[in-house]
PDB file of C-alpha atoms in Angstrom:
ATOM      1  CA  UNK W   1      -0.110  -0.090  -0.056  1.00 50.00           C
ATOM      2  CA  UNK W   2       2.663   2.021  -0.233  1.00 54.00           C
ATOM      3  CA  UNK W   3       3.914   2.884   3.623  1.00 64.00           C
ATOM      4  CA  UNK W   4       6.202   0.136   4.178  1.00 65.00           C
ATOM      5  CA  UNK W   5       9.857   0.839   2.585  1.00 61.00           C
ATOM      6  CA  UNK W   6      11.052  -1.642   0.456  1.00 61.00           C
ATOM      7  CA  UNK W   7      14.564  -3.210   0.752  1.00 66.00           C
ATOM      8  CA  UNK W   8      16.789  -1.031  -0.706  1.00 78.00           C
ATOM      9  CA  UNK W   9      17.327   2.700   1.532  1.00 84.00           C
ATOM     10  CA  UNK W  10      18.609   4.410  -2.378  1.00 89.00           C
ATOM     11  CA  UNK W  11      17.302   3.524  -6.124  1.00 92.00           C
ATOM     12  CA  UNK W  12      19.606   4.536  -8.735  1.00 94.00           C
ATOM     13  CA  UNK W  13      17.738   5.140 -11.860  1.00 95.00           C
ATOM     14  CA  UNK W  14      19.489   6.233 -16.183  1.00 94.00           C
ATOM     15  CA  UNK W  15      18.072   9.987 -15.713  1.00 95.00           C
ATOM     16  CA  UNK W  16      14.530  12.067 -14.681  1.00 95.00           C
ATOM     17  CA  UNK W  17      12.043   9.952 -16.591  1.00 94.00           C
ATOM     18  CA  UNK W  18      13.092   7.621 -15.674  1.00 94.00           C
ATOM     19  CA  UNK W  19      11.925   8.706 -11.335  1.00 94.00           C
ATOM     20  CA  UNK W  20       8.906  10.673 -12.775  1.00 93.00           C
ATOM     21  CA  UNK W  21       7.480   7.311 -14.380  1.00 92.00           C
ATOM     22  CA  UNK W  22       8.306   4.622 -11.596  1.00 91.00           C
ATOM     23  CA  UNK W  23       6.390   7.747  -8.665  1.00 92.00           C
ATOM     24  CA  UNK W  24       3.110   8.268 -11.495  1.00 90.00           C
ATOM     25  CA  UNK W  25       2.907   4.638 -11.450  1.00 87.00           C
ATOM     26  CA  UNK W  26       4.191   2.651  -8.808  1.00 85.00           C
ATOM     27  CA  UNK W  27       4.006   3.619  -4.757  1.00 83.00           C
ATOM     28  CA  UNK W  28       6.958   1.314  -4.067  1.00 84.00           C
ATOM     29  CA  UNK W  29       9.386   3.860  -4.313  1.00 88.00           C
ATOM     30  CA  UNK W  30       8.882   7.085  -2.186  1.00 89.00           C
ATOM     31  CA  UNK W  31      10.571  10.565  -3.940  1.00 92.00           C
ATOM     32  CA  UNK W  32      14.004  10.506  -1.221  1.00 92.00           C
ATOM     33  CA  UNK W  33      14.806   6.467  -2.511  1.00 92.00           C
ATOM     34  CA  UNK W  34      15.398   7.476  -6.314  1.00 94.00           C
ATOM     35  CA  UNK W  35      18.029   9.312  -7.497  1.00 94.00           C
ATOM     36  CA  UNK W  36      19.570   9.550 -11.338  1.00 95.00           C
ATOM     37  CA  UNK W  37      22.384   7.224 -11.170  1.00 95.00           C
ATOM     38  CA  UNK W  38      22.968   7.232 -14.957  1.00 92.00           C
ATOM     39  CA  UNK W  39      23.266   4.140 -16.781  1.00 91.00           C
ATOM     40  CA  UNK W  40      24.193   0.722 -15.544  1.00 86.00           C
ATOM     41  CA  UNK W  41      26.326   0.296 -18.863  1.00 84.00           C
ATOM     42  CA  UNK W  42      27.180   4.020 -20.104  1.00 85.00           C
ATOM     43  CA  UNK W  43      28.851   4.807 -23.497  1.00 80.00           C
ATOM     44  CA  UNK W  44      32.725   5.126 -22.811  1.00 78.00           C
ATOM     45  CA  UNK W  45      33.580   7.920 -26.003  1.00 70.00           C
ATOM     46  CA  UNK W  46      36.559   6.043 -27.336  1.00 65.00           C
ATOM     47  CA  UNK W  47      34.912   3.597 -27.963  1.00 62.00           C
ATOM     48  CA  UNK W  48      32.264   4.567 -29.990  1.00 56.00           C
ATOM     49  CA  UNK W  49      32.381   6.220 -33.506  1.00 50.00           C
ATOM     50  CA  UNK W  50      32.505   9.358 -34.052  1.00 49.00           C
ATOM     51  CA  UNK W  51      29.089   9.795 -36.007  1.00 48.00           C
ATOM     52  CA  UNK W  52      25.715   6.625 -36.193  1.00 48.00           C
ATOM     53  CA  UNK W  53      27.416   5.124 -39.102  1.00 48.00           C
ATOM     54  CA  UNK W  54      23.102   5.144 -41.210  1.00 53.00           C
ATOM     55  CA  UNK W  55      21.763   1.976 -43.050  1.00 53.00           C
ATOM     56  CA  UNK W  56      22.785   2.154 -45.916  1.00 54.00           C
ATOM     57  CA  UNK W  57      20.496   0.225 -49.248  1.00 60.00           C
ATOM     58  CA  UNK W  58      20.579  -3.806 -49.139  1.00 70.00           C
ATOM     59  CA  UNK W  59      19.436  -6.083 -46.967  1.00 89.00           C
ATOM     60  CA  UNK W  60      18.376  -3.788 -42.461  1.00 96.00           C
ATOM     61  CA  UNK W  61      19.513  -5.170 -40.373  1.00 97.00           C
ATOM     62  CA  UNK W  62      17.339  -5.896 -37.235  1.00 98.00           C
ATOM     63  CA  UNK W  63      18.788  -7.209 -34.510  1.00 98.00           C
ATOM     64  CA  UNK W  64      15.158  -8.262 -32.603  1.00 98.00           C
ATOM     65  CA  UNK W  65      15.651  -9.321 -28.197  1.00 98.00           C
ATOM     66  CA  UNK W  66      14.899 -12.311 -25.991  1.00 97.00           C
ATOM     67  CA  UNK W  67      12.810 -11.843 -23.210  1.00 96.00           C
ATOM     68  CA  UNK W  68      13.313 -15.024 -21.035  1.00 92.00           C
ATOM     69  CA  UNK W  69       9.908 -13.558 -19.263  1.00 95.00           C
ATOM     70  CA  UNK W  70       7.802 -12.717 -22.291  1.00 96.00           C
ATOM     71  CA  UNK W  71       4.768 -15.115 -23.213  1.00 97.00           C
ATOM     72  CA  UNK W  72       5.999 -17.489 -26.004  1.00 97.00           C
ATOM     73  CA  UNK W  73       3.154 -17.824 -28.523  1.00 97.00           C
ATOM     74  CA  UNK W  74       2.810 -14.408 -28.007  1.00 98.00           C
ATOM     75  CA  UNK W  75       6.354 -13.704 -29.599  1.00 98.00           C
ATOM     76  CA  UNK W  76       7.118 -16.209 -32.599  1.00 98.00           C
ATOM     77  CA  UNK W  77       4.161 -14.556 -34.171  1.00 98.00           C
ATOM     78  CA  UNK W  78       6.884 -11.791 -34.628  1.00 98.00           C
ATOM     79  CA  UNK W  79       9.663 -12.727 -34.889  1.00 98.00           C
ATOM     80  CA  UNK W  80       7.854 -15.672 -37.881  1.00 98.00           C
ATOM     81  CA  UNK W  81       6.409 -12.314 -39.781  1.00 98.00           C
ATOM     82  CA  UNK W  82      10.838 -11.028 -39.848  1.00 98.00           C
ATOM     83  CA  UNK W  83      11.489 -14.369 -41.847  1.00 98.00           C
ATOM     84  CA  UNK W  84       9.615 -13.700 -43.542  1.00 97.00           C
ATOM     85  CA  UNK W  85      10.508 -10.395 -44.779  1.00 97.00           C
ATOM     86  CA  UNK W  86      13.877 -10.640 -47.257  1.00 94.00           C
ATOM     87  CA  UNK W  87      15.513  -7.461 -46.803  1.00 94.00           C
ATOM     88  CA  UNK W  88      16.390  -7.945 -43.025  1.00 97.00           C
ATOM     89  CA  UNK W  89      18.573  -9.500 -41.703  1.00 96.00           C
ATOM     90  CA  UNK W  90      17.943 -10.676 -38.499  1.00 97.00           C
ATOM     91  CA  UNK W  91      19.571 -11.470 -35.577  1.00 98.00           C
ATOM     92  CA  UNK W  92      18.800 -13.041 -31.810  1.00 98.00           C
ATOM     93  CA  UNK W  93      20.424 -10.735 -28.470  1.00 98.00           C
ATOM     94  CA  UNK W  94      20.533 -13.548 -26.475  1.00 97.00           C
ATOM     95  CA  UNK W  95      22.051 -13.861 -23.059  1.00 94.00           C
ATOM     96  CA  UNK W  96      25.273 -15.439 -22.372  1.00 91.00           C
ATOM     97  CA  UNK W  97      24.554 -17.670 -20.808  1.00 89.00           C
ATOM     98  CA  UNK W  98      21.315 -20.277 -20.472  1.00 90.00           C
ATOM     99  CA  UNK W  99      18.909 -18.086 -21.784  1.00 95.00           C
ATOM    100  CA  UNK W 100      15.239 -19.005 -21.904  1.00 95.00           C
ATOM    101  CA  UNK W 101      13.832 -18.292 -25.084  1.00 97.00           C
ATOM    102  CA  UNK W 102      16.809 -19.666 -26.867  1.00 96.00           C
ATOM    103  CA  UNK W 103      16.034 -22.799 -25.391  1.00 96.00           C
ATOM    104  CA  UNK W 104      12.613 -22.260 -25.777  1.00 97.00           C
ATOM    105  CA  UNK W 105      13.342 -22.011 -29.498  1.00 98.00           C
ATOM    106  CA  UNK W 106      15.310 -25.450 -29.333  1.00 97.00           C
ATOM    107  CA  UNK W 107      13.300 -27.332 -28.012  1.00 97.00           C
ATOM    108  CA  UNK W 108      10.230 -26.414 -29.482  1.00 98.00           C
ATOM    109  CA  UNK W 109      10.715 -24.030 -32.945  1.00 97.00           C
ATOM    110  CA  UNK W 110      14.511 -25.143 -34.565  1.00 97.00           C
ATOM    111  CA  UNK W 111      13.465 -24.784 -37.296  1.00 97.00           C
ATOM    112  CA  UNK W 112      12.923 -20.932 -36.770  1.00 97.00           C
ATOM    113  CA  UNK W 113      16.585 -21.066 -34.122  1.00 97.00           C
ATOM    114  CA  UNK W 114      18.707 -22.112 -37.086  1.00 97.00           C
ATOM    115  CA  UNK W 115      17.427 -18.691 -39.378  1.00 96.00           C
ATOM    116  CA  UNK W 116      18.826 -16.488 -36.675  1.00 96.00           C
ATOM    117  CA  UNK W 117      22.335 -15.035 -35.498  1.00 96.00           C
ATOM    118  CA  UNK W 118      22.823 -15.407 -31.867  1.00 96.00           C
ATOM    119  CA  UNK W 119      24.655 -12.989 -30.599  1.00 97.00           C
ATOM    120  CA  UNK W 120      25.479 -11.771 -27.123  1.00 95.00           C
ATOM    121  CA  UNK W 121      27.631  -8.566 -26.034  1.00 93.00           C
ATOM    122  CA  UNK W 122      24.903  -6.088 -26.052  1.00 92.00           C
ATOM    123  CA  UNK W 123      27.158  -3.251 -26.661  1.00 90.00           C
ATOM    124  CA  UNK W 124      28.195  -5.390 -29.862  1.00 93.00           C
ATOM    125  CA  UNK W 125      24.990  -6.793 -30.831  1.00 95.00           C
ATOM    126  CA  UNK W 126      23.284  -3.586 -30.888  1.00 96.00           C
ATOM    127  CA  UNK W 127      26.449  -2.113 -32.817  1.00 94.00           C
ATOM    128  CA  UNK W 128      25.812  -4.247 -35.850  1.00 95.00           C
ATOM    129  CA  UNK W 129      22.561  -3.624 -36.017  1.00 97.00           C
ATOM    130  CA  UNK W 130      20.439  -0.631 -38.240  1.00 97.00           C
ATOM    131  CA  UNK W 131      16.704  -1.694 -35.577  1.00 98.00           C
ATOM    132  CA  UNK W 132      15.846  -2.924 -32.440  1.00 98.00           C
ATOM    133  CA  UNK W 133      13.047  -4.561 -31.993  1.00 98.00           C
ATOM    134  CA  UNK W 134      11.513  -6.258 -28.569  1.00 98.00           C
ATOM    135  CA  UNK W 135       8.463  -6.101 -26.636  1.00 98.00           C
ATOM    136  CA  UNK W 136       9.285  -4.895 -22.978  1.00 97.00           C
ATOM    137  CA  UNK W 137      13.754  -5.629 -22.723  1.00 96.00           C
ATOM    138  CA  UNK W 138      14.927  -1.636 -22.013  1.00 94.00           C
ATOM    139  CA  UNK W 139      17.957  -3.499 -24.303  1.00 96.00           C
ATOM    140  CA  UNK W 140      15.384  -2.080 -26.961  1.00 97.00           C
ATOM    141  CA  UNK W 141      16.211   1.147 -24.937  1.00 96.00           C
ATOM    142  CA  UNK W 142      19.606   0.566 -24.926  1.00 94.00           C
ATOM    143  CA  UNK W 143      20.475   1.223 -28.710  1.00 95.00           C
ATOM    144  CA  UNK W 144      19.496   4.692 -27.981  1.00 95.00           C
ATOM    145  CA  UNK W 145      22.406   5.323 -26.030  1.00 92.00           C
ATOM    146  CA  UNK W 146      23.775   3.786 -29.570  1.00 93.00           C
ATOM    147  CA  UNK W 147      21.634   6.241 -31.872  1.00 95.00           C
ATOM    148  CA  UNK W 148      20.029   2.630 -33.104  1.00 96.00           C
ATOM    149  CA  UNK W 149      15.792   2.990 -33.930  1.00 96.00           C
ATOM    150  CA  UNK W 150      13.947   1.076 -32.293  1.00 96.00           C
ATOM    151  CA  UNK W 151      10.479  -0.623 -32.436  1.00 97.00           C
ATOM    152  CA  UNK W 152       8.250  -2.395 -29.054  1.00 97.00           C
ATOM    153  CA  UNK W 153       5.602  -4.442 -29.923  1.00 98.00           C
ATOM    154  CA  UNK W 154       2.725  -5.395 -28.036  1.00 97.00           C
ATOM    155  CA  UNK W 155       1.965  -8.037 -26.008  1.00 97.00           C
ATOM    156  CA  UNK W 156      -0.786  -9.092 -23.674  1.00 97.00           C
ATOM    157  CA  UNK W 157       1.736  -9.982 -20.687  1.00 96.00           C
ATOM    158  CA  UNK W 158       3.470  -6.911 -21.300  1.00 97.00           C
ATOM    159  CA  UNK W 159       1.181  -4.371 -23.049  1.00 96.00           C
ATOM    160  CA  UNK W 160       2.916  -0.784 -24.194  1.00 95.00           C
ATOM    161  CA  UNK W 161       5.138  -1.021 -20.914  1.00 93.00           C
ATOM    162  CA  UNK W 162       7.948   2.084 -21.206  1.00 93.00           C
ATOM    163  CA  UNK W 163       4.447   4.216 -22.227  1.00 91.00           C
ATOM    164  CA  UNK W 164       6.251   4.259 -25.464  1.00 93.00           C
ATOM    165  CA  UNK W 165       3.319   5.275 -26.745  1.00 90.00           C
ATOM    166  CA  UNK W 166       2.660   8.918 -25.496  1.00 87.00           C
ATOM    167  CA  UNK W 167       6.706   9.993 -27.234  1.00 83.00           C
ATOM    168  CA  UNK W 168       5.286  12.819 -29.138  1.00 66.00           C
ATOM    169  CA  UNK W 169       7.648  11.357 -32.504  1.00 65.00           C
ATOM    170  CA  UNK W 170       6.380   7.551 -30.649  1.00 61.00           C
ATOM    171  CA  UNK W 171       3.831   7.497 -34.248  1.00 76.00           C
ATOM    172  CA  UNK W 172       6.284   4.271 -35.554  1.00 91.00           C
ATOM    173  CA  UNK W 173       7.990   2.978 -32.722  1.00 96.00           C
ATOM    174  CA  UNK W 174       5.203   1.007 -31.020  1.00 96.00           C
ATOM    175  CA  UNK W 175       3.976  -2.019 -33.135  1.00 96.00           C
ATOM    176  CA  UNK W 176       0.335  -3.895 -32.250  1.00 96.00           C
ATOM    177  CA  UNK W 177       0.939  -7.051 -34.592  1.00 97.00           C
ATOM    178  CA  UNK W 178       3.438  -8.214 -37.107  1.00 98.00           C
ATOM    179  CA  UNK W 179       1.770  -6.008 -39.663  1.00 98.00           C
ATOM    180  CA  UNK W 180       2.937  -3.101 -38.278  1.00 97.00           C
ATOM    181  CA  UNK W 181       6.288  -4.198 -36.797  1.00 98.00           C
ATOM    182  CA  UNK W 182       7.968  -4.895 -40.724  1.00 98.00           C
ATOM    183  CA  UNK W 183       5.839  -0.509 -42.087  1.00 97.00           C
ATOM    184  CA  UNK W 184       7.464   0.713 -38.497  1.00 97.00           C
ATOM    185  CA  UNK W 185      10.964  -1.526 -38.897  1.00 97.00           C
ATOM    186  CA  UNK W 186      11.573   0.135 -42.363  1.00 96.00           C
ATOM    187  CA  UNK W 187      10.396   3.660 -40.851  1.00 95.00           C
ATOM    188  CA  UNK W 188      12.200   3.710 -37.859  1.00 94.00           C
ATOM    189  CA  UNK W 189      15.529   3.377 -39.326  1.00 93.00           C
ATOM    190  CA  UNK W 190      15.350   6.128 -41.460  1.00 93.00           C
ATOM    191  CA  UNK W 191      14.825   8.851 -37.937  1.00 93.00           C
ATOM    192  CA  UNK W 192      16.441  11.711 -38.519  1.00 93.00           C
ATOM    193  CA  UNK W 193      19.268  11.711 -35.320  1.00 93.00           C
ATOM    194  CA  UNK W 194      18.110  14.606 -33.376  1.00 93.00           C
ATOM    195  CA  UNK W 195      14.631  11.927 -32.493  1.00 93.00           C
ATOM    196  CA  UNK W 196      17.103  10.172 -31.393  1.00 94.00           C
ATOM    197  CA  UNK W 197      19.235  11.663 -29.197  1.00 94.00           C
ATOM    198  CA  UNK W 198      16.444  13.709 -27.688  1.00 93.00           C
ATOM    199  CA  UNK W 199      15.025   9.853 -27.150  1.00 94.00           C
ATOM    200  CA  UNK W 200      18.685   9.745 -25.916  1.00 94.00           C
ATOM    201  CA  UNK W 201      18.427  12.029 -23.144  1.00 94.00           C
ATOM    202  CA  UNK W 202      14.564  11.412 -22.351  1.00 93.00           C
ATOM    203  CA  UNK W 203      15.754   7.789 -21.230  1.00 95.00           C
ATOM    204  CA  UNK W 204      19.278   8.313 -20.479  1.00 94.00           C
ATOM    205  CA  UNK W 205      20.391  11.500 -18.826  1.00 93.00           C
ATOM    206  CA  UNK W 206      23.874  12.031 -19.525  1.00 92.00           C
ATOM    207  CA  UNK W 207      24.688   8.460 -21.713  1.00 90.00           C
ATOM    208  CA  UNK W 208      28.473   9.155 -20.615  1.00 91.00           C
ATOM    209  CA  UNK W 209      26.737   8.797 -16.208  1.00 92.00           C
ATOM    210  CA  UNK W 210      28.824   5.951 -14.761  1.00 92.00           C
ATOM    211  CA  UNK W 211      26.211   4.805 -12.636  1.00 92.00           C
ATOM    212  CA  UNK W 212      27.946   1.238 -11.518  1.00 92.00           C
ATOM    213  CA  UNK W 213      30.152   3.923 -10.153  1.00 93.00           C
ATOM    214  CA  UNK W 214      27.230   5.440  -8.014  1.00 93.00           C
ATOM    215  CA  UNK W 215      26.505   2.709  -6.369  1.00 92.00           C
ATOM    216  CA  UNK W 216      30.157   1.998  -5.105  1.00 92.00           C
ATOM    217  CA  UNK W 217      30.219   5.785  -4.573  1.00 91.00           C
ATOM    218  CA  UNK W 218      27.006   5.320  -2.029  1.00 89.00           C
ATOM    219  CA  UNK W 219      28.566   1.756  -0.386  1.00 88.00           C
ATOM    220  CA  UNK W 220      31.648   4.031   0.381  1.00 89.00           C
ATOM    221  CA  UNK W 221      29.385   6.213   1.890  1.00 86.00           C
ATOM    222  CA  UNK W 222      27.134   3.921   3.946  1.00 83.00           C
ATOM    223  CA  UNK W 223      31.197   2.430   4.723  1.00 86.00           C
ATOM    224  CA  UNK W 224      32.265   5.715   6.124  1.00 84.00           C
ATOM    225  CA  UNK W 225      29.130   7.048   7.750  1.00 82.00           C
ATOM    226  CA  UNK W 226      28.639   3.522   9.692  1.00 77.00           C
ATOM    227  CA  UNK W 227      32.095   3.557  10.937  1.00 65.00           C
ATOM    228  CA  UNK W 228      30.689   6.964  12.758  1.00 69.00           C
ATOM    229  CA  UNK W 229      28.835   4.772  14.479  1.00 62.00           C
TER     230      UNK W 229
END
């Protein structure tokens, strides 16, 4: 009912948007518990190209994010429809170890799995793609860290989890059915750079701010103060 705090005293978030999001849609957190820490996987200026490469003529590289908590029966129609597009090259981003959706495909739809190129590393996978697709994974949003367009799709289980349809320029970032997904992937690939940068700022704030460092700093502060008690 929101009267008691969860076990953690402080939560680090990517940006102010997330703070507003959690306070608007939930009662598990209080304002004084939420802090903007920066991304857990921040950008590294030395490892990224100075300019984002725009999709060229030819095959459109689509990164489909494996989501262990999604219902396969809801996801497969979208994945199957993407595979039908001859102009698409499809990659499947899986977890490094024991990916649940990958295991499900091996057991139930090996015919689909054999048509996909499996990638593991999040940032490397995104760098190979022109567009990142999924139903609710934050990895889809992380495409924006490299200024890669995103398209989410509807499932009954997750709905519009990140409130994507509320975006001013969100008309092609959220698909309600497989046919829309194909159309929106094609349209999303042509998203102007300034819109991608606006989305990056919305969801990530300062993309170079290190959320991991924030956690360490909080722990050191706690240890320092604890020793004075």
